[in-house]
Amino acid sequence: MTKECAILVFSDRTVASTLWVEIVECKNKEALLKERSKKELVPITNTESTPISIRYGQKLDVRALGNICIANYYTRRNLFIKFSHNEERNRLRFDVEILEAEKRAILEFRLGNTPVHVCPFNAYRWLIPHESSHHEKERHGIYKNQVLYLKSLNVLAEQVPCDKVTALAIELNLSNNELKNLQEKGKKGYDLTLETLLLWRSKCNQQEIVMVNELASALNELSLNKLALAVLEASGANRPLKREEFNEMKSCD
């Protein structure tokens, strides 16, 4: 699989509630580009319970969930992709497994140590990196031990200010009650309770410090400076970061 990694792109190209995944085989880049130039990317919407074979370079509508058989154009193997989801509070959560037909190796799409969460009001992208991949700083792809740790390109939502807080809270994998608590406090301008701060701290590690800083920055933009300071203190920063420090950390992520 390491030499035959596929790229999966989740994007919002039509309406806010429609998410697409583009599946591309990268073993032969020249052949891939030539082949893709010939094909029209056609959405697949009728998966039901029967696996459907599609070509690489096509797009499929992930709202039609089920077991989807992806015919490997170059290796003649099959990749089985299983989608599952729950929909609540205007968000979609997709747990994706790739089952390689011969080895039956399970590759999980995860964000940090948690399953990928997709916010339908914003465009996200994840990928499995491959050889000579460029734009690595933008893509944040990591391939290790058959587990795909994926990170969203766009952390902040482009909608109303409250959605910025909501999106970031989802990135921190807060529970339903924790997220609701954050939303309500954010709307009303309240500070976080000590319990919530401790809970956040337990969920954050050094790799996620930039994510916490993003949250603090979003709260600052909402004029919730006290809340932003509390978030940074809870994450161990002990002081609010200057804007240039934040931008430097973000550029190095």
mmCIF file with all atom_site columns, C-alpha atoms in Angstrom, residues 76-233:
data_model
loop_
_atom_site.group_PDB
_atom_site.id
_atom_site.type_symbol
_atom_site.label_atom_id
_atom_site.label_alt_id
_atom_site.label_comp_id
_atom_site.label_asym_id
_atom_site.label_entity_id
_atom_site.label_seq_id
_atom_site.pdbx_PDB_ins_code
_atom_site.Cartn_x
_atom_site.Cartn_y
_atom_site.Cartn_z
_atom_site.occupancy
_atom_site.B_iso_or_equiv
_atom_site.pdbx_formal_charge
_atom_site.auth_seq_id
_atom_site.auth_comp_id
_atom_site.auth_asym_id
_atom_site.auth_atom_id
_atom_site.pdbx_PDB_model_num
ATOM 1   C CA . ARG A 1 76  ? -6.331  -4.687 -10.717 1.00 0.00 ? 76  ARG A CA 1
ATOM 2   C CA . ARG A 1 77  ? -6.959  -5.034 -7.008  1.00 0.00 ? 77  ARG A CA 1
ATOM 3   C CA . ASN A 1 78  ? -10.036 -3.836 -5.232  1.00 0.00 ? 78  ASN A CA 1
ATOM 4   C CA . LEU A 1 79  ? -10.263 -1.361 -2.400  1.00 0.00 ? 79  LEU A CA 1
ATOM 5   C CA . PHE A 1 80  ? -13.385 -1.493 -0.287  1.00 0.00 ? 80  PHE A CA 1
ATOM 6   C CA . ILE A 1 81  ? -14.384 1.755  1.360   1.00 0.00 ? 81  ILE A CA 1
ATOM 7   C CA . LYS A 1 82  ? -16.921 1.718  4.140   1.00 0.00 ? 82  LYS A CA 1
ATOM 8   C CA . PHE A 1 83  ? -18.698 4.907  5.198   1.00 0.00 ? 83  PHE A CA 1
ATOM 9   C CA . SER A 1 84  ? -20.645 5.368  8.393   1.00 0.00 ? 84  SER A CA 1
ATOM 10  C CA . HIS A 1 85  ? -21.952 8.571  9.841   1.00 0.00 ? 85  HIS A CA 1
ATOM 11  C CA . ASN A 1 86  ? -24.139 10.325 12.336  1.00 0.00 ? 86  ASN A CA 1
ATOM 12  C CA . GLU A 1 87  ? -25.728 13.690 11.757  1.00 0.00 ? 87  GLU A CA 1
ATOM 13  C CA . GLU A 1 88  ? -26.517 16.092 14.577  1.00 0.00 ? 88  GLU A CA 1
ATOM 14  C CA . ARG A 1 89  ? -26.225 19.781 15.370  1.00 0.00 ? 89  ARG A CA 1
ATOM 15  C CA . ASN A 1 90  ? -25.608 20.605 11.723  1.00 0.00 ? 90  ASN A CA 1
ATOM 16  C CA . ARG A 1 91  ? -22.532 18.405 11.446  1.00 0.00 ? 91  ARG A CA 1
ATOM 17  C CA . LEU A 1 92  ? -21.628 15.157 9.714   1.00 0.00 ? 92  LEU A CA 1
ATOM 18  C CA . ARG A 1 93  ? -19.216 12.623 11.109  1.00 0.00 ? 93  ARG A CA 1
ATOM 19  C CA . PHE A 1 94  ? -17.702 10.056 8.762   1.00 0.00 ? 94  PHE A CA 1
ATOM 20  C CA . ASP A 1 95  ? -15.775 7.043  9.970   1.00 0.00 ? 95  ASP A CA 1
ATOM 21  C CA . VAL A 1 96  ? -13.958 5.703  6.922   1.00 0.00 ? 96  VAL A CA 1
ATOM 22  C CA . GLU A 1 97  ? -12.249 2.370  6.562   1.00 0.00 ? 97  GLU A CA 1
ATOM 23  C CA . ILE A 1 98  ? -10.277 1.197  3.545   1.00 0.00 ? 98  ILE A CA 1
ATOM 24  C CA . LEU A 1 99  ? -10.121 -2.553 3.188   1.00 0.00 ? 99  LEU A CA 1
ATOM 25  C CA . GLU A 1 100 ? -7.498  -3.819 0.772   1.00 0.00 ? 100 GLU A CA 1
ATOM 26  C CA . ALA A 1 101 ? -9.046  -6.917 -0.779  1.00 0.00 ? 101 ALA A CA 1
ATOM 27  C CA . GLU A 1 102 ? -6.016  -9.212 -0.586  1.00 0.00 ? 102 GLU A CA 1
ATOM 28  C CA . LYS A 1 103 ? -4.405  -8.210 2.689   1.00 0.00 ? 103 LYS A CA 1
ATOM 29  C CA . ARG A 1 104 ? -7.653  -7.017 4.294   1.00 0.00 ? 104 ARG A CA 1
ATOM 30  C CA . ALA A 1 105 ? -5.623  -4.297 5.985   1.00 0.00 ? 105 ALA A CA 1
ATOM 31  C CA . ILE A 1 106 ? -7.802  -1.734 7.730   1.00 0.00 ? 106 ILE A CA 1
ATOM 32  C CA . LEU A 1 107 ? -6.732  1.854  7.202   1.00 0.00 ? 107 LEU A CA 1
ATOM 33  C CA . GLU A 1 108 ? -8.549  4.320  9.377   1.00 0.00 ? 108 GLU A CA 1
ATOM 34  C CA . PHE A 1 109 ? -9.031  7.964  8.563   1.00 0.00 ? 109 PHE A CA 1
ATOM 35  C CA . ARG A 1 110 ? -8.421  9.815  11.776  1.00 0.00 ? 110 ARG A CA 1
ATOM 36  C CA . LEU A 1 111 ? -7.756  13.329 12.924  1.00 0.00 ? 111 LEU A CA 1
ATOM 37  C CA . GLY A 1 112 ? -5.117  13.064 15.628  1.00 0.00 ? 112 GLY A CA 1
ATOM 38  C CA . ASN A 1 113 ? -6.314  10.176 17.768  1.00 0.00 ? 113 ASN A CA 1
ATOM 39  C CA . THR A 1 114 ? -9.993  10.631 16.921  1.00 0.00 ? 114 THR A CA 1
ATOM 40  C CA . PRO A 1 115 ? -12.137 9.814  13.873  1.00 0.00 ? 115 PRO A CA 1
ATOM 41  C CA . VAL A 1 116 ? -12.394 12.484 11.222  1.00 0.00 ? 116 VAL A CA 1
ATOM 42  C CA . HIS A 1 117 ? -15.152 15.025 11.796  1.00 0.00 ? 117 HIS A CA 1
ATOM 43  C CA . VAL A 1 118 ? -16.464 16.899 8.769   1.00 0.00 ? 118 VAL A CA 1
ATOM 44  C CA . CYS A 1 119 ? -18.269 20.206 9.188   1.00 0.00 ? 119 CYS A CA 1
ATOM 45  C CA . PRO A 1 120 ? -20.794 20.552 6.335   1.00 0.00 ? 120 PRO A CA 1
ATOM 46  C CA . PHE A 1 121 ? -20.577 24.345 6.368   1.00 0.00 ? 121 PHE A CA 1
ATOM 47  C CA . ASN A 1 122 ? -16.949 24.408 5.351   1.00 0.00 ? 122 ASN A CA 1
ATOM 48  C CA . ALA A 1 123 ? -14.589 22.792 2.846   1.00 0.00 ? 123 ALA A CA 1
ATOM 49  C CA . TYR A 1 124 ? -12.062 20.295 4.191   1.00 0.00 ? 124 TYR A CA 1
ATOM 50  C CA . ARG A 1 125 ? -9.372  18.235 2.531   1.00 0.00 ? 125 ARG A CA 1
ATOM 51  C CA . TRP A 1 126 ? -7.423  15.182 3.636   1.00 0.00 ? 126 TRP A CA 1
ATOM 52  C CA . LEU A 1 127 ? -5.064  12.997 1.729   1.00 0.00 ? 127 LEU A CA 1
ATOM 53  C CA . ILE A 1 128 ? -2.750  10.050 1.874   1.00 0.00 ? 128 ILE A CA 1
ATOM 54  C CA . PRO A 1 129 ? 0.667   11.407 0.867   1.00 0.00 ? 129 PRO A CA 1
ATOM 55  C CA . HIS A 1 130 ? 2.613   9.671  -1.867  1.00 0.00 ? 130 HIS A CA 1
ATOM 56  C CA . GLU A 1 131 ? 6.116   9.856  -3.299  1.00 0.00 ? 131 GLU A CA 1
ATOM 57  C CA . SER A 1 132 ? 7.257   13.266 -4.558  1.00 0.00 ? 132 SER A CA 1
ATOM 58  C CA . SER A 1 133 ? 4.104   14.804 -3.168  1.00 0.00 ? 133 SER A CA 1
ATOM 59  C CA . HIS A 1 134 ? 4.193   18.587 -3.129  1.00 0.00 ? 134 HIS A CA 1
ATOM 60  C CA . HIS A 1 135 ? 2.341   21.161 -1.061  1.00 0.00 ? 135 HIS A CA 1
ATOM 61  C CA . GLU A 1 136 ? 3.037   19.036 1.995   1.00 0.00 ? 136 GLU A CA 1
ATOM 62  C CA . LYS A 1 137 ? 2.875   22.066 4.263   1.00 0.00 ? 137 LYS A CA 1
ATOM 63  C CA . GLU A 1 138 ? -0.658  22.695 3.067   1.00 0.00 ? 138 GLU A CA 1
ATOM 64  C CA . ARG A 1 139 ? -1.852  19.124 3.035   1.00 0.00 ? 139 ARG A CA 1
ATOM 65  C CA . HIS A 1 140 ? -0.629  17.969 6.461   1.00 0.00 ? 140 HIS A CA 1
ATOM 66  C CA . GLY A 1 141 ? -0.619  14.331 5.356   1.00 0.00 ? 141 GLY A CA 1
ATOM 67  C CA . ILE A 1 142 ? 1.094   11.622 7.387   1.00 0.00 ? 142 ILE A CA 1
ATOM 68  C CA . TYR A 1 143 ? 1.375   7.941  6.481   1.00 0.00 ? 143 TYR A CA 1
ATOM 69  C CA . LYS A 1 144 ? 2.591   5.674  9.262   1.00 0.00 ? 144 LYS A CA 1
ATOM 70  C CA . ASN A 1 145 ? 1.955   2.092  10.339  1.00 0.00 ? 145 ASN A CA 1
ATOM 71  C CA . GLN A 1 146 ? -1.057  1.777  8.027   1.00 0.00 ? 146 GLN A CA 1
ATOM 72  C CA . VAL A 1 147 ? -2.859  4.495  9.962   1.00 0.00 ? 147 VAL A CA 1
ATOM 73  C CA . LEU A 1 148 ? -3.670  7.748  8.247   1.00 0.00 ? 148 LEU A CA 1
ATOM 74  C CA . TYR A 1 149 ? -3.485  10.700 10.573  1.00 0.00 ? 149 TYR A CA 1
ATOM 75  C CA . LEU A 1 150 ? -5.245  13.462 8.738   1.00 0.00 ? 150 LEU A CA 1
ATOM 76  C CA . LYS A 1 151 ? -5.616  17.103 9.555   1.00 0.00 ? 151 LYS A CA 1
ATOM 77  C CA . SER A 1 152 ? -8.031  19.573 8.049   1.00 0.00 ? 152 SER A CA 1
ATOM 78  C CA . LEU A 1 153 ? -6.741  22.459 5.979   1.00 0.00 ? 153 LEU A CA 1
ATOM 79  C CA . ASN A 1 154 ? -9.445  24.854 7.074   1.00 0.00 ? 154 ASN A CA 1
ATOM 80  C CA . VAL A 1 155 ? -9.904  24.938 10.819  1.00 0.00 ? 155 VAL A CA 1
ATOM 81  C CA . LEU A 1 156 ? -12.100 28.009 11.009  1.00 0.00 ? 156 LEU A CA 1
ATOM 82  C CA . ALA A 1 157 ? -15.533 27.972 9.430   1.00 0.00 ? 157 ALA A CA 1
ATOM 83  C CA . GLU A 1 158 ? -16.467 30.768 7.075   1.00 0.00 ? 158 GLU A CA 1
ATOM 84  C CA . GLN A 1 159 ? -19.929 31.273 8.492   1.00 0.00 ? 159 GLN A CA 1
ATOM 85  C CA . VAL A 1 160 ? -21.237 33.138 11.537  1.00 0.00 ? 160 VAL A CA 1
ATOM 86  C CA . PRO A 1 161 ? -18.769 33.727 14.390  1.00 0.00 ? 161 PRO A CA 1
ATOM 87  C CA . CYS A 1 162 ? -20.322 31.058 16.593  1.00 0.00 ? 162 CYS A CA 1
ATOM 88  C CA . ASP A 1 163 ? -19.573 28.458 13.912  1.00 0.00 ? 163 ASP A CA 1
ATOM 89  C CA . LYS A 1 164 ? -15.870 29.228 14.278  1.00 0.00 ? 164 LYS A CA 1
ATOM 90  C CA . VAL A 1 165 ? -16.026 28.155 17.889  1.00 0.00 ? 165 VAL A CA 1
ATOM 91  C CA . THR A 1 166 ? -18.197 25.170 16.988  1.00 0.00 ? 166 THR A CA 1
ATOM 92  C CA . ALA A 1 167 ? -15.797 23.937 14.298  1.00 0.00 ? 167 ALA A CA 1
ATOM 93  C CA . LEU A 1 168 ? -12.812 24.215 16.588  1.00 0.00 ? 168 LEU A CA 1
ATOM 94  C CA . ALA A 1 169 ? -14.603 22.487 19.418  1.00 0.00 ? 169 ALA A CA 1
ATOM 95  C CA . ILE A 1 170 ? -15.374 19.622 17.052  1.00 0.00 ? 170 ILE A CA 1
ATOM 96  C CA . GLU A 1 171 ? -11.682 19.455 16.153  1.00 0.00 ? 171 GLU A CA 1
ATOM 97  C CA . LEU A 1 172 ? -10.963 18.976 19.855  1.00 0.00 ? 172 LEU A CA 1
ATOM 98  C CA . ASN A 1 173 ? -13.451 16.104 19.847  1.00 0.00 ? 173 ASN A CA 1
ATOM 99  C CA . LEU A 1 174 ? -15.627 17.525 22.589  1.00 0.00 ? 174 LEU A CA 1
ATOM 100 C CA . SER A 1 175 ? -18.680 15.525 23.570  1.00 0.00 ? 175 SER A CA 1
ATOM 101 C CA . ASN A 1 176 ? -22.200 16.674 22.783  1.00 0.00 ? 176 ASN A CA 1
ATOM 102 C CA . ASN A 1 177 ? -22.659 18.219 26.204  1.00 0.00 ? 177 ASN A CA 1
ATOM 103 C CA . GLU A 1 178 ? -19.214 19.824 26.149  1.00 0.00 ? 178 GLU A CA 1
ATOM 104 C CA . LEU A 1 179 ? -19.850 21.327 22.732  1.00 0.00 ? 179 LEU A CA 1
ATOM 105 C CA . LYS A 1 180 ? -23.281 22.594 23.734  1.00 0.00 ? 180 LYS A CA 1
ATOM 106 C CA . ASN A 1 181 ? -21.784 24.106 26.861  1.00 0.00 ? 181 ASN A CA 1
ATOM 107 C CA . LEU A 1 182 ? -19.104 25.849 24.810  1.00 0.00 ? 182 LEU A CA 1
ATOM 108 C CA . GLN A 1 183 ? -21.626 27.135 22.267  1.00 0.00 ? 183 GLN A CA 1
ATOM 109 C CA . GLU A 1 184 ? -23.882 28.593 24.909  1.00 0.00 ? 184 GLU A CA 1
ATOM 110 C CA . LYS A 1 185 ? -21.052 30.191 26.834  1.00 0.00 ? 185 LYS A CA 1
ATOM 111 C CA . GLY A 1 186 ? -19.540 31.525 23.624  1.00 0.00 ? 186 GLY A CA 1
ATOM 112 C CA . LYS A 1 187 ? -22.814 33.086 22.532  1.00 0.00 ? 187 LYS A CA 1
ATOM 113 C CA . LYS A 1 188 ? -23.360 34.734 25.888  1.00 0.00 ? 188 LYS A CA 1
ATOM 114 C CA . GLY A 1 189 ? -19.756 35.814 26.317  1.00 0.00 ? 189 GLY A CA 1
ATOM 115 C CA . TYR A 1 190 ? -19.255 33.763 29.468  1.00 0.00 ? 190 TYR A CA 1
ATOM 116 C CA . ASP A 1 191 ? -15.949 32.391 30.628  1.00 0.00 ? 191 ASP A CA 1
ATOM 117 C CA . LEU A 1 192 ? -15.385 28.656 30.634  1.00 0.00 ? 192 LEU A CA 1
ATOM 118 C CA . THR A 1 193 ? -15.785 26.719 33.826  1.00 0.00 ? 193 THR A CA 1
ATOM 119 C CA . LEU A 1 194 ? -12.730 25.204 35.444  1.00 0.00 ? 194 LEU A CA 1
ATOM 120 C CA . GLU A 1 195 ? -14.107 21.739 34.737  1.00 0.00 ? 195 GLU A CA 1
ATOM 121 C CA . THR A 1 196 ? -14.295 22.420 30.995  1.00 0.00 ? 196 THR A CA 1
ATOM 122 C CA . LEU A 1 197 ? -10.810 23.901 30.958  1.00 0.00 ? 197 LEU A CA 1
ATOM 123 C CA . LEU A 1 198 ? -9.388  20.856 32.711  1.00 0.00 ? 198 LEU A CA 1
ATOM 124 C CA . LEU A 1 199 ? -11.273 18.661 30.265  1.00 0.00 ? 199 LEU A CA 1
ATOM 125 C CA . TRP A 1 200 ? -9.760  20.554 27.350  1.00 0.00 ? 200 TRP A CA 1
ATOM 126 C CA . ARG A 1 201 ? -6.309  20.279 28.821  1.00 0.00 ? 201 ARG A CA 1
ATOM 127 C CA . SER A 1 202 ? -6.668  16.527 29.099  1.00 0.00 ? 202 SER A CA 1
ATOM 128 C CA . LYS A 1 203 ? -7.578  16.357 25.407  1.00 0.00 ? 203 LYS A CA 1
ATOM 129 C CA . CYS A 1 204 ? -4.692  18.500 24.153  1.00 0.00 ? 204 CYS A CA 1
ATOM 130 C CA . ASN A 1 205 ? -1.068  17.620 23.608  1.00 0.00 ? 205 ASN A CA 1
ATOM 131 C CA . GLN A 1 206 ? 1.912   19.386 22.087  1.00 0.00 ? 206 GLN A CA 1
ATOM 132 C CA . GLN A 1 207 ? 0.936   18.374 18.559  1.00 0.00 ? 207 GLN A CA 1
ATOM 133 C CA . GLU A 1 208 ? -2.404  20.048 19.042  1.00 0.00 ? 208 GLU A CA 1
ATOM 134 C CA . ILE A 1 209 ? -1.097  23.309 20.544  1.00 0.00 ? 209 ILE A CA 1
ATOM 135 C CA . VAL A 1 210 ? -1.602  25.178 17.271  1.00 0.00 ? 210 VAL A CA 1
ATOM 136 C CA . MET A 1 211 ? -5.198  23.977 17.212  1.00 0.00 ? 211 MET A CA 1
ATOM 137 C CA . VAL A 1 212 ? -5.686  25.420 20.683  1.00 0.00 ? 212 VAL A CA 1
ATOM 138 C CA . ASN A 1 213 ? -4.124  28.668 19.540  1.00 0.00 ? 213 ASN A CA 1
ATOM 139 C CA . GLU A 1 214 ? -6.537  28.744 16.619  1.00 0.00 ? 214 GLU A CA 1
ATOM 140 C CA . LEU A 1 215 ? -9.369  28.452 19.086  1.00 0.00 ? 215 LEU A CA 1
ATOM 141 C CA . ALA A 1 216 ? -7.975  31.222 21.241  1.00 0.00 ? 216 ALA A CA 1
ATOM 142 C CA . SER A 1 217 ? -7.539  33.407 18.172  1.00 0.00 ? 217 SER A CA 1
ATOM 143 C CA . ALA A 1 218 ? -11.142 32.797 17.130  1.00 0.00 ? 218 ALA A CA 1
ATOM 144 C CA . LEU A 1 219 ? -12.343 33.705 20.599  1.00 0.00 ? 219 LEU A CA 1
ATOM 145 C CA . ASN A 1 220 ? -10.276 36.869 20.501  1.00 0.00 ? 220 ASN A CA 1
ATOM 146 C CA . GLU A 1 221 ? -11.951 37.793 17.238  1.00 0.00 ? 221 GLU A CA 1
ATOM 147 C CA . LEU A 1 222 ? -15.271 37.412 19.027  1.00 0.00 ? 222 LEU A CA 1
ATOM 148 C CA . SER A 1 223 ? -13.988 39.821 21.698  1.00 0.00 ? 223 SER A CA 1
ATOM 149 C CA . LEU A 1 224 ? -14.048 36.965 24.195  1.00 0.00 ? 224 LEU A CA 1
ATOM 150 C CA . ASN A 1 225 ? -10.550 37.862 25.375  1.00 0.00 ? 225 ASN A CA 1
ATOM 151 C CA . LYS A 1 226 ? -11.013 36.458 28.857  1.00 0.00 ? 226 LYS A CA 1
ATOM 152 C CA . LEU A 1 227 ? -12.124 33.138 27.449  1.00 0.00 ? 227 LEU A CA 1
ATOM 153 C CA . ALA A 1 228 ? -9.221  33.102 24.995  1.00 0.00 ? 228 ALA A CA 1
ATOM 154 C CA . LEU A 1 229 ? -6.737  33.709 27.785  1.00 0.00 ? 229 LEU A CA 1
ATOM 155 C CA . ALA A 1 230 ? -8.278  30.888 29.811  1.00 0.00 ? 230 ALA A CA 1
ATOM 156 C CA . VAL A 1 231 ? -7.910  28.518 26.858  1.00 0.00 ? 231 VAL A CA 1
ATOM 157 C CA . LEU A 1 232 ? -4.237  29.350 26.441  1.00 0.00 ? 232 LEU A CA 1
ATOM 158 C CA . GLU A 1 233 ? -3.567  29.041 30.150  1.00 0.00 ? 233 GLU A CA 1
#
